[in-house]
Short mmCIF file of C-alpha atoms in Angstrom, two decimals:
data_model
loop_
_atom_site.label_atom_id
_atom_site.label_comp_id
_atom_site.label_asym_id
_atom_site.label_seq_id
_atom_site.Cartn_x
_atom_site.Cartn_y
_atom_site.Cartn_z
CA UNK Y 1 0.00 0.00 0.00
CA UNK Y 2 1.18 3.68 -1.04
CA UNK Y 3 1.83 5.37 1.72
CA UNK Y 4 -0.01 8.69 1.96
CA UNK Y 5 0.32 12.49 3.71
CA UNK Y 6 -2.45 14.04 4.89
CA UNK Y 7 -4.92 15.77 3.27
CA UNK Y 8 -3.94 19.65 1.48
CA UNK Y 9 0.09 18.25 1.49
CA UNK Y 10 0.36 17.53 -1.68
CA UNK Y 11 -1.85 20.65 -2.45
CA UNK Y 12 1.28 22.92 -1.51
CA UNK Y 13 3.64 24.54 -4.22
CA UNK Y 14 6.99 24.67 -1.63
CA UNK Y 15 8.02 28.32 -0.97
CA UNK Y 16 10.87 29.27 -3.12
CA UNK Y 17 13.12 31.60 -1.82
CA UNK Y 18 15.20 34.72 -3.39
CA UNK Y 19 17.88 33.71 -5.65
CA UNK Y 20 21.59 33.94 -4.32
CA UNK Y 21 23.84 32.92 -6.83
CA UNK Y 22 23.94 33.88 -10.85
CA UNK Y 23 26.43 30.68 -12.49
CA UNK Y 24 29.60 33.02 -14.17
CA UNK Y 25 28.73 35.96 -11.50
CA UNK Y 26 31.53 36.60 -9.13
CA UNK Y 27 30.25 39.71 -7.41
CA UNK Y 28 26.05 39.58 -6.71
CA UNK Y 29 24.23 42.22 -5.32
CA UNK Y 30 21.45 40.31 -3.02
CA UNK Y 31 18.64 42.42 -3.24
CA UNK Y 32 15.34 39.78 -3.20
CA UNK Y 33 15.01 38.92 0.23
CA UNK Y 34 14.70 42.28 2.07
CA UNK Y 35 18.09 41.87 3.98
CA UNK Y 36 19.40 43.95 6.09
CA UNK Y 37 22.45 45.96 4.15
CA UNK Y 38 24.03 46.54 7.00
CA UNK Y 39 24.33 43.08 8.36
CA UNK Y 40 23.99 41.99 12.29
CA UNK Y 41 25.32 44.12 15.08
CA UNK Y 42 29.19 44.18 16.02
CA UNK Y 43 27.93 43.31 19.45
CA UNK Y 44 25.14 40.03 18.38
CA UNK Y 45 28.28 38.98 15.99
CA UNK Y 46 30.47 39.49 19.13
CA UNK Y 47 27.49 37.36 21.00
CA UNK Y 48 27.61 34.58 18.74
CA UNK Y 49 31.15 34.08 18.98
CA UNK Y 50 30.73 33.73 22.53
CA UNK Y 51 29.10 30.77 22.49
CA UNK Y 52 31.33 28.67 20.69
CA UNK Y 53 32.77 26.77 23.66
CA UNK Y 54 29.42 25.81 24.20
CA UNK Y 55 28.68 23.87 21.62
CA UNK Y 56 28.40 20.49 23.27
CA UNK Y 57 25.18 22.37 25.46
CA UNK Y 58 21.83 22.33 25.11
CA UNK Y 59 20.18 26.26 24.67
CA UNK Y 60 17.84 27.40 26.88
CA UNK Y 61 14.52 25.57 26.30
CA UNK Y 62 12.82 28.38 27.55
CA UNK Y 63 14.65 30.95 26.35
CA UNK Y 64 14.54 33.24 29.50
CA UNK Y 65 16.99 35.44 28.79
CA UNK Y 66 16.19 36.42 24.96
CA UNK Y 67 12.18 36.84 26.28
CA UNK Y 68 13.14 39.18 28.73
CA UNK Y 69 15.69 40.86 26.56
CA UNK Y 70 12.67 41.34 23.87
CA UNK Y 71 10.19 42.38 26.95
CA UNK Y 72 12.02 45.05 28.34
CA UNK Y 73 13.39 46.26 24.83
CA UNK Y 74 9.80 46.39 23.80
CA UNK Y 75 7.82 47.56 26.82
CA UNK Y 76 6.03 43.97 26.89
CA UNK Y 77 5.56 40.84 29.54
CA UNK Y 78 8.32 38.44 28.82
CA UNK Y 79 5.75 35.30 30.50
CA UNK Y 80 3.60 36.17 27.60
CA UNK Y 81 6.55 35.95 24.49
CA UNK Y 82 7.04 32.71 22.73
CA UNK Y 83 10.18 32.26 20.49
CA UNK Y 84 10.58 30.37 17.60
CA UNK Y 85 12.91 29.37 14.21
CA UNK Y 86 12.01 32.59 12.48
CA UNK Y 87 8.35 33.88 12.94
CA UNK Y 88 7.75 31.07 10.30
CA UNK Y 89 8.00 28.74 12.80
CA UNK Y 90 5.42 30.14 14.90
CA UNK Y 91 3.03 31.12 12.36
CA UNK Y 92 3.02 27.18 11.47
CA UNK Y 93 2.73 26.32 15.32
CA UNK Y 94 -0.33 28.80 15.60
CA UNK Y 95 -2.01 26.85 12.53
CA UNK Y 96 -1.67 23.51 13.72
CA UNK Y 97 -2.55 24.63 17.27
CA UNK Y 98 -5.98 26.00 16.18
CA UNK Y 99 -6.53 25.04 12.44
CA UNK Y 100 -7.77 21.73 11.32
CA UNK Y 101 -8.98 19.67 8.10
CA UNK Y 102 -11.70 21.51 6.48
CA UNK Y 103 -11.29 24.93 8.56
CA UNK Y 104 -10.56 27.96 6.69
CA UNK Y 105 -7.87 30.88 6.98
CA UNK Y 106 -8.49 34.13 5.57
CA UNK Y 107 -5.44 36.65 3.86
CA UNK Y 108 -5.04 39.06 1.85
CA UNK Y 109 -4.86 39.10 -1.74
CA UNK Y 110 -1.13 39.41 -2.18
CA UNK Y 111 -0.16 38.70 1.31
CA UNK Y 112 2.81 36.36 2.07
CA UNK Y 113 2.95 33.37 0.71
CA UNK Y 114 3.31 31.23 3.63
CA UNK Y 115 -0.18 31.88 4.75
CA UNK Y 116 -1.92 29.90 1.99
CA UNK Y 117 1.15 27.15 2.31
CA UNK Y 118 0.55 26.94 5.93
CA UNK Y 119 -3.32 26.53 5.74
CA UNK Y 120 -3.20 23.48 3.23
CA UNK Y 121 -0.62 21.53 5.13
CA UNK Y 122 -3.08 21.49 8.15
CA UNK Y 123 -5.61 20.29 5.39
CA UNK Y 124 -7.39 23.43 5.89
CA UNK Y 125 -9.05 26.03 3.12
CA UNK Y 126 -6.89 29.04 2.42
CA UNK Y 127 -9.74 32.23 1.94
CA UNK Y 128 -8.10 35.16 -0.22
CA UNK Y 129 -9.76 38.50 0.49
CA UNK Y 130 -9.37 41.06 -2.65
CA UNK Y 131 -7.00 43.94 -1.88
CA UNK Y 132 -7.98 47.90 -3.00
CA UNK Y 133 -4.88 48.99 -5.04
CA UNK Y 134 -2.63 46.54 -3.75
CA UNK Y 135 -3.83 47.69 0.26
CA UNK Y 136 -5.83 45.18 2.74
CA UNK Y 137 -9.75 45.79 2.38
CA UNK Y 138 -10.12 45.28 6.09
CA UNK Y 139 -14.13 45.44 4.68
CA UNK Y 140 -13.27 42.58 2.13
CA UNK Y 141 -10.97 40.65 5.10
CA UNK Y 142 -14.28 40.76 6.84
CA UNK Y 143 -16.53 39.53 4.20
CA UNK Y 144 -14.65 36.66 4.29
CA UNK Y 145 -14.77 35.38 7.61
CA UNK Y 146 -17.18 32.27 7.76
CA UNK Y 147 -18.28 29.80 10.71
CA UNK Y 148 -15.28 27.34 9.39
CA UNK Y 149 -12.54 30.95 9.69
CA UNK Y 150 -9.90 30.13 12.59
CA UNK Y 151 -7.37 32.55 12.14
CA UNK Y 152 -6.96 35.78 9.91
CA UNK Y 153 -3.38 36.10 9.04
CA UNK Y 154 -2.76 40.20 8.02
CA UNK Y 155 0.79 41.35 7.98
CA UNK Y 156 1.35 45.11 8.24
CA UNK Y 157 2.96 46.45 6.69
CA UNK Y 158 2.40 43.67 4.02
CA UNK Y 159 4.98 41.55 2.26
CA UNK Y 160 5.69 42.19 -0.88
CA UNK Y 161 3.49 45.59 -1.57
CA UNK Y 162 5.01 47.47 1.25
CA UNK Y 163 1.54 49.37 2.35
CA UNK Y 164 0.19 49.40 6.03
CA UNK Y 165 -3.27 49.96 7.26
CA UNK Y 166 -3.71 52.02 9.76
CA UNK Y 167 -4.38 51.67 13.87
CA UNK Y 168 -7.92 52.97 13.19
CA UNK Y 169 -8.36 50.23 10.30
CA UNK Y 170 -6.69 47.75 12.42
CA UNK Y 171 -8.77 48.20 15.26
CA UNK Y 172 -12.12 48.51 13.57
CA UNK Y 173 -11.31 44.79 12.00
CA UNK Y 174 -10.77 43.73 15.11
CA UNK Y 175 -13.81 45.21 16.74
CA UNK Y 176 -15.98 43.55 13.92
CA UNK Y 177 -14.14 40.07 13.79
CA UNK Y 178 -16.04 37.10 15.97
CA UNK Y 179 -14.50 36.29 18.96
CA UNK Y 180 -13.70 32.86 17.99
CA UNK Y 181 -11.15 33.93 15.25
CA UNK Y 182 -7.57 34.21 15.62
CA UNK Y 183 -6.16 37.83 14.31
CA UNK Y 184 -2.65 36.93 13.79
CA UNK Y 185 -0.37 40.29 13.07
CA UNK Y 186 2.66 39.50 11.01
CA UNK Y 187 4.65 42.77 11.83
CA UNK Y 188 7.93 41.59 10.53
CA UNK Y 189 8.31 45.18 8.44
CA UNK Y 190 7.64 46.93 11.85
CA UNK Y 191 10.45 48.78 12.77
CA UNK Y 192 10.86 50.39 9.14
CA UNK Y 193 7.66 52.11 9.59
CA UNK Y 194 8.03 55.79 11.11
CA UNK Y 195 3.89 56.99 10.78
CA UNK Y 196 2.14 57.98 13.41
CA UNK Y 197 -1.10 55.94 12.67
CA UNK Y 198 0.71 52.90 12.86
CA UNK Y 199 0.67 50.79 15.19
CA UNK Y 200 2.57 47.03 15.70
CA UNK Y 201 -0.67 45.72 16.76
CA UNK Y 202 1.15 44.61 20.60
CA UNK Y 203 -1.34 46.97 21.86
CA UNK Y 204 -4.06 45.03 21.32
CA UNK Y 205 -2.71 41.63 22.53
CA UNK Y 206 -2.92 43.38 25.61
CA UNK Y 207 -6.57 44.16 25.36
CA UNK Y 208 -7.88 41.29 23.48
CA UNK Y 209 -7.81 37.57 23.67
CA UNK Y 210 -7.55 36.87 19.84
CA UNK Y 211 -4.91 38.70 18.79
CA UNK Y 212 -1.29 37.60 18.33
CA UNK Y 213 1.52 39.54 16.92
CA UNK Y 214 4.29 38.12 15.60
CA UNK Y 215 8.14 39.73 14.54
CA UNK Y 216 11.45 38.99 13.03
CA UNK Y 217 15.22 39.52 13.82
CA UNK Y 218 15.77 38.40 10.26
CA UNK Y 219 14.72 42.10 8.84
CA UNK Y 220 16.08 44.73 10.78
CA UNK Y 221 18.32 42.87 12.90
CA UNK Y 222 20.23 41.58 10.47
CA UNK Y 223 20.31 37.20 12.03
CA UNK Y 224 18.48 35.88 9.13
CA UNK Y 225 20.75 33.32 8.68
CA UNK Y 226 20.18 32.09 12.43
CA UNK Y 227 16.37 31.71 12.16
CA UNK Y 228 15.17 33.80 15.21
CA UNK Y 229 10.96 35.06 15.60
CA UNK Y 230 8.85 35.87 18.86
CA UNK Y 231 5.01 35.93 18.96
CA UNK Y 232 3.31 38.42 21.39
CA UNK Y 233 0.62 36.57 22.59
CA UNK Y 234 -2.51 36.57 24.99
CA UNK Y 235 -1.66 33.90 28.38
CA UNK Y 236 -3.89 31.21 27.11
CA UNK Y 237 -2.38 31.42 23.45
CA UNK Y 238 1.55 31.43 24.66
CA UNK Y 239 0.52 28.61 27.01
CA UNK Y 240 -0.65 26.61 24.09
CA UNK Y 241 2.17 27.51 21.59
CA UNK Y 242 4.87 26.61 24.23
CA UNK Y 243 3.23 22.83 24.62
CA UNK Y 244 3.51 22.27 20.49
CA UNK Y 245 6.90 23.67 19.77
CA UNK Y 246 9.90 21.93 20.05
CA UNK Y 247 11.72 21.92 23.84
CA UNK Y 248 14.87 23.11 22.04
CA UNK Y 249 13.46 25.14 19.32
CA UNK Y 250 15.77 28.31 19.46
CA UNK Y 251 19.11 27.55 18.85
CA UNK Y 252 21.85 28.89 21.93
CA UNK Y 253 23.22 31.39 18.91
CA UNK Y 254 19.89 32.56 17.78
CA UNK Y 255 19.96 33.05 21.56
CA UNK Y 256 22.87 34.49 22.12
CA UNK Y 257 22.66 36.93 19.27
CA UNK Y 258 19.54 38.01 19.51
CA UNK Y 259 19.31 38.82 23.39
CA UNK Y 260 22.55 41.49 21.97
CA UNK Y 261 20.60 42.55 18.95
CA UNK Y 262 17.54 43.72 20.38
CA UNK Y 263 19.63 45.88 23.43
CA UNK Y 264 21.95 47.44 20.38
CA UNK Y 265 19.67 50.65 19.26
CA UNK Y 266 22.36 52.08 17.73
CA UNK Y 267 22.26 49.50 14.78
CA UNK Y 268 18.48 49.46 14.85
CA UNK Y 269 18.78 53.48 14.11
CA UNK Y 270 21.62 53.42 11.50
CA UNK Y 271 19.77 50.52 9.92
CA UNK Y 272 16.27 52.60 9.71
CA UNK Y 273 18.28 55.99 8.71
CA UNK Y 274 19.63 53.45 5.50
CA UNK Y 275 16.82 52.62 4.77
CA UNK Y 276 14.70 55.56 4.76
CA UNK Y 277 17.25 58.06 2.68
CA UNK Y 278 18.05 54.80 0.38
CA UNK Y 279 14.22 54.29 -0.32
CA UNK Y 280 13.04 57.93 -0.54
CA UNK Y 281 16.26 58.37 -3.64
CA UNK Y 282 15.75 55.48 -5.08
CA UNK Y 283 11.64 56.12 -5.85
CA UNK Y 284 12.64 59.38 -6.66
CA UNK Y 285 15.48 57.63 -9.99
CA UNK Y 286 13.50 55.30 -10.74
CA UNK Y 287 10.38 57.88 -11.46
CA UNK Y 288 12.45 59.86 -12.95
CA UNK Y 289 13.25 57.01 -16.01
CA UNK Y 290 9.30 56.66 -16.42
CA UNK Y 291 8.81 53.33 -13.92
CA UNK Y 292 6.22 53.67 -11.35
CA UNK Y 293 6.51 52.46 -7.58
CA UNK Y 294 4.13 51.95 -4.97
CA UNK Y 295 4.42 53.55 -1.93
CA UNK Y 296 6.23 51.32 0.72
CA UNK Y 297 7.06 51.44 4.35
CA UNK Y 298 9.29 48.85 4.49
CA UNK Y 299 12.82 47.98 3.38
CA UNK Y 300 11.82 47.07 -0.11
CA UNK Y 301 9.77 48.49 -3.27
CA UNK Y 302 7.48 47.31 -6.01
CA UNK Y 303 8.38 48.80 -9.41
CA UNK Y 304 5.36 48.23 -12.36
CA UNK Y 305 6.48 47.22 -15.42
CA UNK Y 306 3.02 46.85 -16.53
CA UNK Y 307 3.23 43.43 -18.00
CA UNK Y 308 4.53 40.48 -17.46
CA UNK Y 309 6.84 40.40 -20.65
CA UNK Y 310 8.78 43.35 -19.74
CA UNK Y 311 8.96 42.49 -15.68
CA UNK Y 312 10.82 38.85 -16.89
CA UNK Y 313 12.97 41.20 -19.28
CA UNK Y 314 14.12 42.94 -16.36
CA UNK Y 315 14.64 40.88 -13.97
CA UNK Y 316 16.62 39.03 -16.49
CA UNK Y 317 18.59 41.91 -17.15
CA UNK Y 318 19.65 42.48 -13.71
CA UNK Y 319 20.66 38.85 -12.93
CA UNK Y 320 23.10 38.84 -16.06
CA UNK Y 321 24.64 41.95 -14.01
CA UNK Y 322 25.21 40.35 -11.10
CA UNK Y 323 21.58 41.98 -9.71
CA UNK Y 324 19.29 39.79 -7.92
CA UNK Y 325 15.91 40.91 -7.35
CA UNK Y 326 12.52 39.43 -7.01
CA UNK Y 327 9.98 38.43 -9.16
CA UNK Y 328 6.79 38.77 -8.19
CA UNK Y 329 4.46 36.16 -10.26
CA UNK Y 330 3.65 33.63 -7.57
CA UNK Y 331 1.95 36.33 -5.83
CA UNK Y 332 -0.20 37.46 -8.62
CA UNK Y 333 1.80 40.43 -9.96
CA UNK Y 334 3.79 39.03 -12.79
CA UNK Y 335 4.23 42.78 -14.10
CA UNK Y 336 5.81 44.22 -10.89
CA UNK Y 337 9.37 43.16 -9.39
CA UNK Y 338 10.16 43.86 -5.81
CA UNK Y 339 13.58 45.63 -4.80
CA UNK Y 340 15.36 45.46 -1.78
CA UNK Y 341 16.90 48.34 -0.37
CA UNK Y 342 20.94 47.81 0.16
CA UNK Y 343 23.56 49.73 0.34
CA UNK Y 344 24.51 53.20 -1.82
CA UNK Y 345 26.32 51.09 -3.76
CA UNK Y 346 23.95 48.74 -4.49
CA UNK Y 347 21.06 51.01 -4.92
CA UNK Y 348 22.79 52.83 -7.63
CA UNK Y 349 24.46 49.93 -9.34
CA UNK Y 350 20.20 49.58 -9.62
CA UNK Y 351 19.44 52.39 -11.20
CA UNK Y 352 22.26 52.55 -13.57
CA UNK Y 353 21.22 49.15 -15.21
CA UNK Y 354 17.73 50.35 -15.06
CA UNK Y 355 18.61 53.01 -17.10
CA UNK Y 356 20.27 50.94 -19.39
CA UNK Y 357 17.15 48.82 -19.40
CA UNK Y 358 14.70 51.38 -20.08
CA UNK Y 359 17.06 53.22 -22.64
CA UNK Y 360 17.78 50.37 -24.91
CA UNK Y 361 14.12 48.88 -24.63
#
């Protein structure tokens, strides 16, 4: 007899990362994963070398001292912060805590892919809610909420069209969702964000018992490499989460690196400073040769091509240059790429084979 996985498995196209490598291409500029230029901290790099005579050890199971590292960084109750391998980790731990076959999640239109990949592993329905110019619809994220809805996955600002909604539209989703559904907040993109109607959505796992909010250190922090998340969660949902995951999920570097990372503001400010003169110039070029971009708060950009033809031309382009950004057809916008923001070097190394692009096209 064939032996066979359960039900929505074999459903899943596997997540397929940003490219890396171009074969003949010495020198690549990385700019499809929304990496932090910068790198990690001198003092989480310092961190992780500390821990090499430790090896042999198991890490914290627990991990008391990156929790209360995040907690008092963040103004938050370390009993109520679960870690995890990357928020990807706990985003899969929340589905197969609270989703089962036949149950539905609801996302948005071009939210991140994970989401739908996560939904039909736990043989669950994933429910896509239409976006409004490439922004959530909270109205159309309600409308899809049904009896079988578990948990509405909404990341803000969203991956890969760098928009946010706003505290008030954040709230009033919340005040309309039923009780019985999970509002998980993926606010990976968080720190980028400097608007004053934004929140990270911690708030209100504070003042509801549905909401969860998870982050990153692979954005900002620069430890994408080591595979480091925390979820913010209500007592009965952290309680849950820390009897599915693994005793030894966090490794003692993720550990180690990320208790110095989230104490080192310094980096966190040079890296945001980056980012927002980098972003802000590089719209401005890139306009400026006739492509448009969508407004983004994060530490990446879409650029419209307008069809699909000319996006593949480009991104072609780029990679035989050493340029590796990312296309954007598994999420439904095969004219669009999405850009990373790097260094000055990189950013202009962009925009002078964009111009080259555009020119000779």
């Amino acid at each position: 007899m064939a032996l066979k996985p359960q039900p929505g498995i074999m459903d899943v196209s596997p997540y397929v990362g940003g490219e890396s490598k171009v074969e003949g291409v010495d020198r690549i500029c990385r700019l499809a994963s929304n990496e932090n230029p910068l790198g990690a901290s001198d003092a989480a790099k310092t961190a992780y070398r500390g821990i090499v005579d430790n090896l042999h050890r198991y890490p914290d199971g627990g991990s008391y001292l990156l929790r209360n590292g995040i907690a008092e960084a963040e103004g938050l109750v370390a009993e109520q912060i679960v870690c995890g391998a990357g928020s990807d980790e706990l985003l899969a731990l929340l589905i197969r805590s609270y989703v089962g076959i036949g149950d539905e999640i609801v996302y948005n239109e071009h939210g991140f892919l994970m989401y739908p990949i996560g939904a039909k592993t736990a043989g669950a329905v994933p429910v896509k809610a239409a976006e409004k110019d490439l922004r959530i619809d909270v109205d159309a994220m309600l409308g899809a909420v049904t009896d079988k809805t578990k948990i509405m996955f909404l990341a803000n600002p969203n991956n890969p069209t760098g928009s946010y909604i706003t505290e008030k539209e954040l709230r009033y989703l919340r005040e309309n969702l039923n009780e019985d559904v999970l509002l998980v907040i993926d606010a990976a993109y968080c720190e980028y964000v400097d608007s004053p109607d934004y929140i990270s959505g911690a708030e209100m796992v504070e003042e509801f018992g549905n909401v969860v909010m998870t982050r990153t250190f692979s954005k900002i922090h620069g430890l994408a490499s080591l595979r480091l998340g925390w979820a913010y969660c209500p007592p009965e949902v952290a309680d849950v989460l820390n009897r599915v995951r693994g005793p030894f999920n966090v490794s003692l570097a993720a550990q180690a690196a990320g208790v110095a990372a989230i104490k080192d503001k310094a980096h966190i400010e040079r890296s945001r400073e980056l980012n927002a003169r980098l972003l802000g110039w590089f719209c401005q070029q890139v306009t400026e040769l006739g492509l448009e971009t969508r407004m983004s708060v994060a530490n990446f950009v879409l650029l419209d091509f307008k069809a699909a033809e000319k996006a593949a031309a480009a991104l072609e382009f780029l990679k035989q240059r050493g340029i590796l950004v990312r296309g954007m057809g598994a999420y439904g916008l095969p004219g669009f790429l999405r850009i990373s923001i790097g260094t000055d070097e990189e950013m202009r190394a962009v925009v002078e084979n964009l111009t080259v692009f555009v020119n000779g096209s």
